[in-house]
Amino acid sequence: MREKWLDGILVAVLTVAAVVLTGDRPDGPAPLHFDVPGGGIFPTPEPETPPVLNLLITVPLLFRRRWPVSCFAVQFACLLGIDIEGNLANLSALLIGAYAVALHGRSVALSMGVLLAAGVATATTRDETWPRVPGWAGVFVILVPIGLLGLAIRAARSRALASEQRAEALEREQRTATRLAVAEERARIARELHDVVSHHVSVMTIQAGAAGKVLDQDPELARGALTAIENGGRETMAELRHLLGVLNPDAGLLEPQPGLESLESLVDGVRNAGQPVTLTRTVGTLPHGLGLTVYRVVQEALTNAMRHAPGAATTVTVSGADGTLLVEIVNEAAAHPGEPGAGTGLLGLAERLRVYDGVLETGRRPDGGFRVAARVPLVHGVPS
């Protein structure tokens, strides 16, 4: 909108100047007039020039940004083919039109071709042009520098636009990367919450049910079950504080997340809930991230065993051989099977293992039990 206002003001000023400079000169002193030396690019004609014809030179400048070549063609044709006096205002309007061709033309080749054609047409139809360096070459001295100036500004604008587009593309890539990182972090937190809450709530539910059954007959046993529920709740809260503390940088020091060294405590809690579990571990240490993954695999498998095969004997094996870590949890058939699950926890385990190029194998056994096995390649062998 601002450019349209500026163009309108420019056209108005040039039109008024052209009309004033053109005026007729019957009597008295001649009005302010610019006579191009030697007849000029557009020699001053002998007849009077109607002032209104100056509009054919100045008004096309209103459309020079959108149709630069057409506007310049109209200006040039009017000055060559009609008796319009070649004063300074008209010359300025024509030069602005030539500059617009160089700056806004569809292509560099088209812009320079139009300007060179205008120069050749003027040089072949006029014996002398201004400035006289020499004669017919004067038009090129004017049009060529204007064209080169317009092309230089055009190239600078193109570089600025390309730089702006690259910056916008980089910003879009950064926003996309940020969204992906946030989505991955949300998925990781969701898996952690599922593993923590699912396991401990299952254990506490089983222990609470057992305590209710023996509360009258064996208060001491019920008290032990309630104590295990309390301990499980404290452990759950500690893990949740650690997990949610990652989202709060001001939470202070956090306790380390569980790993291989926490398997004994995990198995003891499941045993206290009434699930007979045997643990065999021949791997000493693992990197922290992989150790946490192993812990979550065992935790999820034991949680499923308590839910779907309560009271069934379960074995947990963590071993390594031939550069492969094997985590296997097998439970026997239950006397009173629980309801089948949706399998979302196992899907979460598969995602965890994929980070380490591991695979998850699950399925029912011929005897009615269930097996969960995770295999993870160890590039440098099994740590001791």
Short mmCIF file of C-alpha atoms in Angstrom, two decimals:
data_model
loop_
_atom_site.label_atom_id
_atom_site.label_comp_id
_atom_site.label_asym_id
_atom_site.label_seq_id
_atom_site.Cartn_x
_atom_site.Cartn_y
_atom_site.Cartn_z
CA MET A 1 0.00 0.00 0.00
CA ARG A 2 2.85 2.38 0.83
CA GLU A 3 4.44 1.75 -2.57
CA LYS A 4 1.19 2.63 -4.35
CA TRP A 5 1.00 5.95 -2.50
CA LEU A 6 4.61 6.76 -3.39
CA ASP A 7 4.03 5.85 -7.04
CA GLY A 8 0.94 8.07 -7.13
CA ILE A 9 2.85 11.04 -5.70
CA LEU A 10 5.71 10.48 -8.17
CA VAL A 11 3.35 10.36 -11.15
CA ALA A 12 1.49 13.47 -9.97
CA VAL A 13 4.72 15.46 -9.58
CA LEU A 14 6.09 14.39 -12.97
CA THR A 15 2.76 15.08 -14.71
CA VAL A 16 2.51 18.59 -13.31
CA ALA A 17 6.16 19.29 -14.19
CA ALA A 18 5.71 17.95 -17.74
CA VAL A 19 2.60 20.08 -18.32
CA VAL A 20 4.31 23.20 -16.99
CA LEU A 21 7.44 22.62 -19.05
CA THR A 22 5.45 21.87 -22.19
CA GLY A 23 3.05 24.91 -22.23
CA ASP A 24 2.60 26.92 -25.42
CA ARG A 25 4.81 29.95 -26.17
CA PRO A 26 2.88 32.34 -28.44
CA ASP A 27 3.87 35.64 -26.90
CA GLY A 28 6.20 36.84 -24.22
CA PRO A 29 9.08 34.98 -22.72
CA ALA A 30 9.31 31.26 -23.11
CA PRO A 31 8.29 29.22 -20.03
CA LEU A 32 10.76 27.07 -18.15
CA HIS A 33 11.80 24.51 -20.71
CA PHE A 34 14.44 21.79 -21.11
CA ASP A 35 15.67 21.61 -24.68
CA VAL A 36 17.82 18.55 -25.19
CA PRO A 37 21.00 19.66 -26.98
CA GLY A 38 21.20 18.78 -30.66
CA GLY A 39 17.58 17.81 -30.89
CA GLY A 40 17.79 15.44 -27.90
CA ILE A 41 16.67 11.87 -27.63
CA PHE A 42 13.26 13.26 -28.49
CA PRO A 43 13.79 16.43 -30.56
CA THR A 44 11.54 19.33 -29.71
CA PRO A 45 8.91 19.44 -32.44
CA GLU A 46 7.97 22.60 -34.17
CA PRO A 47 4.21 22.31 -33.58
CA GLU A 48 2.72 22.93 -30.17
CA THR A 49 2.29 19.90 -27.95
CA PRO A 50 -1.07 19.48 -26.18
CA PRO A 51 -0.17 19.23 -22.45
CA VAL A 52 -2.62 16.37 -21.90
CA LEU A 53 -0.44 14.05 -24.01
CA ASN A 54 2.17 14.13 -21.24
CA LEU A 55 -0.09 11.72 -19.35
CA LEU A 56 0.89 9.02 -21.85
CA ILE A 57 4.46 9.29 -20.54
CA THR A 58 3.94 9.71 -16.81
CA VAL A 59 0.78 7.71 -15.97
CA PRO A 60 2.22 4.30 -17.04
CA LEU A 61 4.64 4.61 -14.11
CA LEU A 62 1.74 3.64 -11.82
CA PHE A 63 1.96 0.09 -13.21
CA ARG A 64 5.71 -0.21 -13.67
CA ARG A 65 6.18 -2.72 -10.81
CA ARG A 66 3.63 -5.19 -12.20
CA TRP A 67 4.03 -4.68 -15.97
CA PRO A 68 7.42 -2.97 -16.36
CA VAL A 69 8.06 -3.94 -20.00
CA SER A 70 4.57 -2.94 -21.18
CA CYS A 71 4.74 0.40 -19.38
CA PHE A 72 8.15 1.23 -20.84
CA ALA A 73 6.97 0.22 -24.32
CA VAL A 74 4.01 2.64 -24.07
CA GLN A 75 6.28 5.47 -22.90
CA PHE A 76 8.89 4.85 -25.58
CA ALA A 77 6.36 4.53 -28.40
CA CYS A 78 4.63 7.76 -27.36
CA LEU A 79 7.84 9.75 -27.27
CA LEU A 80 8.99 8.44 -30.65
CA GLY A 81 5.68 8.38 -32.51
CA ILE A 82 3.71 11.36 -31.14
CA ASP A 83 4.62 15.03 -31.06
CA ILE A 84 5.27 15.12 -27.35
CA GLU A 85 7.84 17.67 -26.33
CA GLY A 86 10.99 16.09 -24.90
CA ASN A 87 11.31 18.09 -21.67
CA LEU A 88 13.12 17.16 -18.49
CA ALA A 89 10.01 15.72 -16.76
CA ASN A 90 9.22 13.40 -19.65
CA LEU A 91 12.86 12.33 -19.88
CA SER A 92 12.89 11.56 -16.15
CA ALA A 93 9.68 9.51 -16.47
CA LEU A 94 11.21 7.51 -19.32
CA LEU A 95 14.41 6.83 -17.35
CA ILE A 96 12.36 5.66 -14.35
CA GLY A 97 10.49 3.33 -16.68
CA ALA A 98 13.80 1.95 -18.01
CA TYR A 99 15.01 1.41 -14.45
CA ALA A 100 11.78 -0.46 -13.64
CA VAL A 101 12.38 -2.77 -16.63
CA ALA A 102 15.82 -3.68 -15.30
CA LEU A 103 14.59 -4.12 -11.72
CA HIS A 104 11.18 -5.77 -12.12
CA GLY A 105 11.43 -7.50 -15.52
CA ARG A 106 10.60 -11.18 -15.67
CA SER A 107 14.23 -12.11 -16.35
CA VAL A 108 17.63 -10.47 -16.74
CA ALA A 109 17.81 -11.43 -20.42
CA LEU A 110 14.40 -9.92 -21.16
CA SER A 111 15.17 -6.69 -19.29
CA MET A 112 18.50 -6.09 -21.03
CA GLY A 113 17.04 -7.09 -24.39
CA VAL A 114 14.26 -4.50 -24.08
CA LEU A 115 16.67 -1.72 -23.10
CA LEU A 116 19.13 -2.57 -25.88
CA ALA A 117 16.26 -2.67 -28.40
CA ALA A 118 15.13 0.78 -27.26
CA GLY A 119 18.69 2.09 -27.66
CA VAL A 120 19.07 0.60 -31.14
CA ALA A 121 15.67 1.97 -32.22
CA THR A 122 16.58 5.46 -31.06
CA ALA A 123 20.06 5.34 -32.61
CA THR A 124 18.71 4.24 -36.01
CA THR A 125 15.86 6.74 -36.15
CA ARG A 126 17.65 9.83 -34.81
CA ASP A 127 20.75 11.40 -36.31
CA GLU A 128 21.90 12.83 -33.03
CA THR A 129 21.14 11.89 -29.44
CA TRP A 130 22.01 13.30 -26.08
CA PRO A 131 24.63 13.30 -24.64
CA ARG A 132 26.81 13.65 -27.73
CA VAL A 133 29.46 10.96 -27.25
CA PRO A 134 29.32 10.79 -30.24
CA GLY A 135 25.95 11.43 -31.87
CA TRP A 136 23.83 8.26 -31.91
CA ALA A 137 25.74 6.57 -29.02
CA GLY A 138 24.35 9.01 -26.44
CA VAL A 139 21.25 6.92 -25.77
CA PHE A 140 23.34 3.93 -24.78
CA VAL A 141 25.31 6.09 -22.32
CA ILE A 142 22.03 6.73 -20.51
CA LEU A 143 20.13 3.44 -20.81
CA VAL A 144 22.98 0.96 -20.23
CA PRO A 145 24.09 2.37 -16.81
CA ILE A 146 20.48 2.56 -15.71
CA GLY A 147 19.97 -1.05 -16.76
CA LEU A 148 23.12 -2.19 -14.98
CA LEU A 149 22.11 -0.33 -11.82
CA GLY A 150 18.71 -1.98 -11.88
CA LEU A 151 20.26 -5.41 -12.41
CA ALA A 152 22.68 -4.88 -9.52
CA ILE A 153 19.84 -3.96 -7.17
CA ARG A 154 17.81 -6.88 -8.52
CA ALA A 155 20.67 -9.30 -7.76
CA ALA A 156 21.08 -7.86 -4.25
CA ARG A 157 17.38 -8.33 -3.59
CA SER A 158 17.52 -11.90 -4.90
CA ARG A 159 20.41 -12.70 -2.57
CA ALA A 160 18.58 -11.16 0.38
CA LEU A 161 15.43 -13.13 -0.47
CA ALA A 162 17.39 -16.37 -0.81
CA SER A 163 19.08 -15.74 2.54
CA GLU A 164 15.70 -15.06 4.17
CA GLN A 165 14.25 -18.25 2.69
CA ARG A 166 17.23 -20.28 3.96
CA ALA A 167 16.76 -18.80 7.42
CA GLU A 168 13.05 -19.66 7.36
CA ALA A 169 13.81 -23.21 6.21
CA LEU A 170 16.37 -23.61 8.99
CA GLU A 171 13.88 -22.31 11.52
CA ARG A 172 11.24 -24.76 10.28
CA GLU A 173 13.74 -27.63 10.56
CA GLN A 174 14.59 -26.57 14.10
CA ARG A 175 10.93 -26.41 15.06
CA THR A 176 10.37 -29.87 13.55
CA ALA A 177 13.38 -31.30 15.39
CA THR A 178 12.12 -29.75 18.63
CA ARG A 179 8.65 -31.25 18.17
CA LEU A 180 10.17 -34.68 17.48
CA ALA A 181 12.38 -34.43 20.55
CA VAL A 182 9.40 -33.44 22.70
CA ALA A 183 7.34 -36.32 21.31
CA GLU A 184 10.14 -38.82 21.98
CA GLU A 185 10.57 -37.50 25.51
CA ARG A 186 6.85 -37.74 26.17
CA ALA A 187 6.83 -41.33 24.91
CA ARG A 188 9.80 -42.17 27.14
CA ILE A 189 8.14 -40.64 30.20
CA ALA A 190 4.89 -42.47 29.40
CA ARG A 191 6.76 -45.79 29.25
CA GLU A 192 8.52 -45.07 32.53
CA LEU A 193 5.27 -44.15 34.25
CA HIS A 194 3.58 -47.26 32.92
CA ASP A 195 6.37 -49.53 34.12
CA VAL A 196 6.67 -47.95 37.56
CA VAL A 197 2.98 -47.57 38.37
CA SER A 198 1.86 -50.84 36.79
CA HIS A 199 4.35 -53.00 38.67
CA HIS A 200 4.07 -51.48 42.12
CA VAL A 201 0.31 -51.07 42.05
CA SER A 202 -0.07 -54.72 41.01
CA VAL A 203 2.17 -55.85 43.86
CA MET A 204 0.35 -53.70 46.41
CA THR A 205 -3.07 -54.89 45.17
CA ILE A 206 -2.09 -58.55 45.57
CA GLN A 207 -0.61 -57.93 49.01
CA ALA A 208 -3.67 -55.98 50.14
CA GLY A 209 -5.93 -58.84 49.01
CA ALA A 210 -3.81 -61.38 50.86
CA ALA A 211 -3.81 -59.22 54.01
CA GLY A 212 -7.60 -58.99 53.93
CA LYS A 213 -7.96 -62.76 53.74
CA VAL A 214 -5.73 -63.52 56.74
CA LEU A 215 -6.49 -60.45 58.83
CA ASP A 216 -8.69 -62.35 61.35
CA GLN A 217 -6.88 -65.72 61.37
CA ASP A 218 -3.27 -64.48 61.31
CA PRO A 219 -2.92 -60.79 62.23
CA GLU A 220 0.89 -61.03 62.21
CA LEU A 221 0.94 -62.23 58.60
CA ALA A 222 -1.51 -59.49 57.65
CA ARG A 223 0.71 -56.93 59.38
CA GLY A 224 3.66 -58.17 57.32
CA ALA A 225 1.65 -57.75 54.12
CA LEU A 226 0.68 -54.22 55.12
CA THR A 227 4.31 -53.40 55.83
CA ALA A 228 5.24 -54.69 52.35
CA ILE A 229 2.50 -52.48 50.88
CA GLU A 230 3.94 -49.48 52.70
CA ASN A 231 7.45 -50.24 51.48
CA GLY A 232 6.20 -50.72 47.95
CA GLY A 233 4.39 -47.41 48.10
CA ARG A 234 7.53 -45.63 49.31
CA GLU A 235 9.55 -47.20 46.51
CA THR A 236 6.94 -46.17 43.98
CA MET A 237 6.97 -42.59 45.22
CA ALA A 238 10.77 -42.48 45.08
CA GLU A 239 10.80 -43.64 41.46
CA LEU A 240 8.04 -41.22 40.50
CA ARG A 241 9.88 -38.34 42.15
CA HIS A 242 12.97 -39.23 40.18
CA LEU A 243 11.06 -39.54 36.92
CA LEU A 244 9.08 -36.32 37.32
CA GLY A 245 12.13 -34.53 38.69
CA VAL A 246 13.68 -34.80 35.23
CA LEU A 247 11.02 -32.33 34.10
CA ASN A 248 11.95 -29.88 36.87
CA PRO A 249 15.57 -28.61 36.64
CA ASP A 250 15.24 -27.00 40.09
CA ALA A 251 14.34 -30.25 41.83
CA GLY A 252 17.88 -30.71 43.14
CA LEU A 253 19.89 -33.93 43.23
CA LEU A 254 18.04 -37.03 42.05
CA GLU A 255 18.51 -40.62 43.08
CA PRO A 256 19.92 -42.93 40.40
CA GLN A 257 17.42 -44.99 38.46
CA PRO A 258 17.37 -48.75 39.04
CA GLY A 259 19.60 -51.16 37.16
CA LEU A 260 20.99 -54.70 37.49
CA GLU A 261 21.91 -54.07 41.12
CA SER A 262 18.20 -53.50 41.89
CA LEU A 263 16.97 -56.84 40.52
CA GLU A 264 17.31 -58.60 43.90
CA SER A 265 15.11 -56.00 45.57
CA LEU A 266 12.58 -56.24 42.73
CA VAL A 267 12.39 -60.02 42.97
CA ASP A 268 12.09 -59.90 46.79
CA GLY A 269 9.08 -57.60 46.49
CA VAL A 270 7.39 -59.98 44.05
CA ARG A 271 8.13 -62.96 46.33
CA ASN A 272 6.57 -61.11 49.25
CA ALA A 273 3.45 -60.67 47.14
CA GLY A 274 3.13 -64.46 46.91
CA GLN A 275 4.77 -65.14 43.53
CA PRO A 276 7.59 -67.71 43.77
CA VAL A 277 10.48 -66.29 41.75
CA THR A 278 13.99 -67.64 41.13
CA LEU A 279 16.67 -65.20 39.93
CA THR A 280 19.85 -66.25 38.10
CA ARG A 281 22.26 -63.53 37.03
CA THR A 282 25.65 -64.15 35.46
CA VAL A 283 26.26 -60.63 34.15
CA GLY A 284 28.11 -58.29 36.48
CA THR A 285 27.66 -54.73 35.22
CA LEU A 286 26.11 -53.00 32.23
CA PRO A 287 26.00 -49.40 30.98
CA HIS A 288 23.45 -47.44 32.97
CA GLY A 289 20.90 -47.05 30.15
CA LEU A 290 21.04 -50.72 29.22
CA GLY A 291 20.88 -51.74 32.88
CA LEU A 292 17.70 -49.69 33.30
CA THR A 293 16.22 -51.35 30.20
CA VAL A 294 16.98 -54.83 31.60
CA TYR A 295 15.37 -53.84 34.90
CA ARG A 296 12.21 -52.63 33.12
CA VAL A 297 11.99 -55.83 31.07
CA VAL A 298 12.13 -57.97 34.21
CA GLN A 299 9.74 -55.64 36.03
CA GLU A 300 7.11 -55.73 33.27
CA ALA A 301 7.38 -59.51 32.83
CA LEU A 302 6.98 -60.16 36.57
CA THR A 303 4.04 -57.75 36.71
CA ASN A 304 2.33 -59.66 33.91
CA ALA A 305 3.09 -62.98 35.63
CA MET A 306 1.43 -61.79 38.86
CA ARG A 307 -1.59 -60.51 36.97
CA HIS A 308 -2.18 -63.36 34.55
CA ALA A 309 -0.58 -66.30 36.34
CA PRO A 310 -0.83 -65.55 40.10
CA GLY A 311 1.08 -68.02 42.26
CA ALA A 312 2.84 -69.71 39.30
CA ALA A 313 6.54 -70.51 39.67
CA THR A 314 8.63 -67.98 37.72
CA THR A 315 12.31 -67.94 36.75
CA VAL A 316 14.37 -64.89 35.79
CA THR A 317 17.67 -65.36 33.95
CA VAL A 318 20.10 -62.60 32.97
CA SER A 319 23.10 -64.00 31.12
CA GLY A 320 25.50 -63.20 28.33
CA ALA A 321 27.31 -65.30 25.75
CA ASP A 322 28.83 -64.78 22.30
CA GLY A 323 28.39 -61.01 22.52
CA THR A 324 24.65 -61.18 23.20
CA LEU A 325 22.82 -60.28 26.38
CA LEU A 326 19.85 -62.55 27.13
CA VAL A 327 17.12 -61.62 29.59
CA GLU A 328 14.54 -64.41 29.98
CA ILE A 329 11.49 -64.56 32.23
CA VAL A 330 9.44 -67.78 32.19
CA ASN A 331 6.41 -68.57 34.32
CA GLU A 332 4.60 -71.88 34.58
CA ALA A 333 0.88 -72.34 34.02
CA ALA A 334 -1.31 -70.89 36.78
CA ALA A 335 -3.93 -72.89 38.66
CA HIS A 336 -6.31 -69.96 38.32
CA PRO A 337 -5.26 -67.81 35.31
CA GLY A 338 -6.07 -64.12 35.39
CA GLU A 339 -7.63 -62.03 32.65
CA PRO A 340 -5.57 -61.60 29.45
CA GLY A 341 -3.90 -58.21 29.05
CA ALA A 342 -3.83 -55.73 26.17
CA GLY A 343 -0.09 -56.12 25.57
CA THR A 344 0.73 -52.40 25.68
CA GLY A 345 3.47 -52.97 28.24
CA LEU A 346 5.23 -55.45 25.97
CA LEU A 347 5.03 -52.98 23.09
CA GLY A 348 6.76 -50.43 25.30
CA LEU A 349 9.52 -52.95 26.07
CA ALA A 350 10.05 -53.59 22.37
CA GLU A 351 10.52 -49.83 21.85
CA ARG A 352 13.07 -49.68 24.66
CA LEU A 353 15.06 -52.56 23.24
CA ARG A 354 15.06 -51.12 19.73
CA VAL A 355 17.26 -48.27 21.00
CA TYR A 356 20.00 -50.87 21.63
CA ASP A 357 19.23 -52.90 18.48
CA GLY A 358 17.63 -55.50 20.71
CA VAL A 359 14.61 -57.70 20.03
CA LEU A 360 11.79 -58.92 22.24
CA GLU A 361 10.39 -62.45 21.99
CA THR A 362 7.11 -63.33 23.71
CA GLY A 363 4.73 -66.26 23.54
CA ARG A 364 2.96 -69.06 25.31
CA ARG A 365 4.80 -72.27 26.14
CA PRO A 366 3.49 -75.76 25.33
CA ASP A 367 2.85 -76.43 29.05
CA GLY A 368 0.56 -73.40 29.32
CA GLY A 369 3.11 -70.99 30.77
CA PHE A 370 4.46 -67.82 29.22
CA ARG A 371 7.93 -66.71 28.12
CA VAL A 372 9.40 -63.24 27.67
CA ALA A 373 12.93 -63.01 26.26
CA ALA A 374 15.01 -59.98 25.29
CA ARG A 375 18.19 -60.25 23.22
CA VAL A 376 20.60 -57.32 22.96
CA PRO A 377 23.89 -57.40 21.02
CA LEU A 378 26.95 -56.25 22.96
CA VAL A 379 29.54 -54.81 20.61
CA HIS A 380 32.45 -55.27 23.00
CA GLY A 381 31.25 -58.45 24.59
CA VAL A 382 29.52 -58.88 27.93
CA PRO A 383 30.91 -56.64 30.66
CA SER A 384 32.08 -58.48 33.76
#
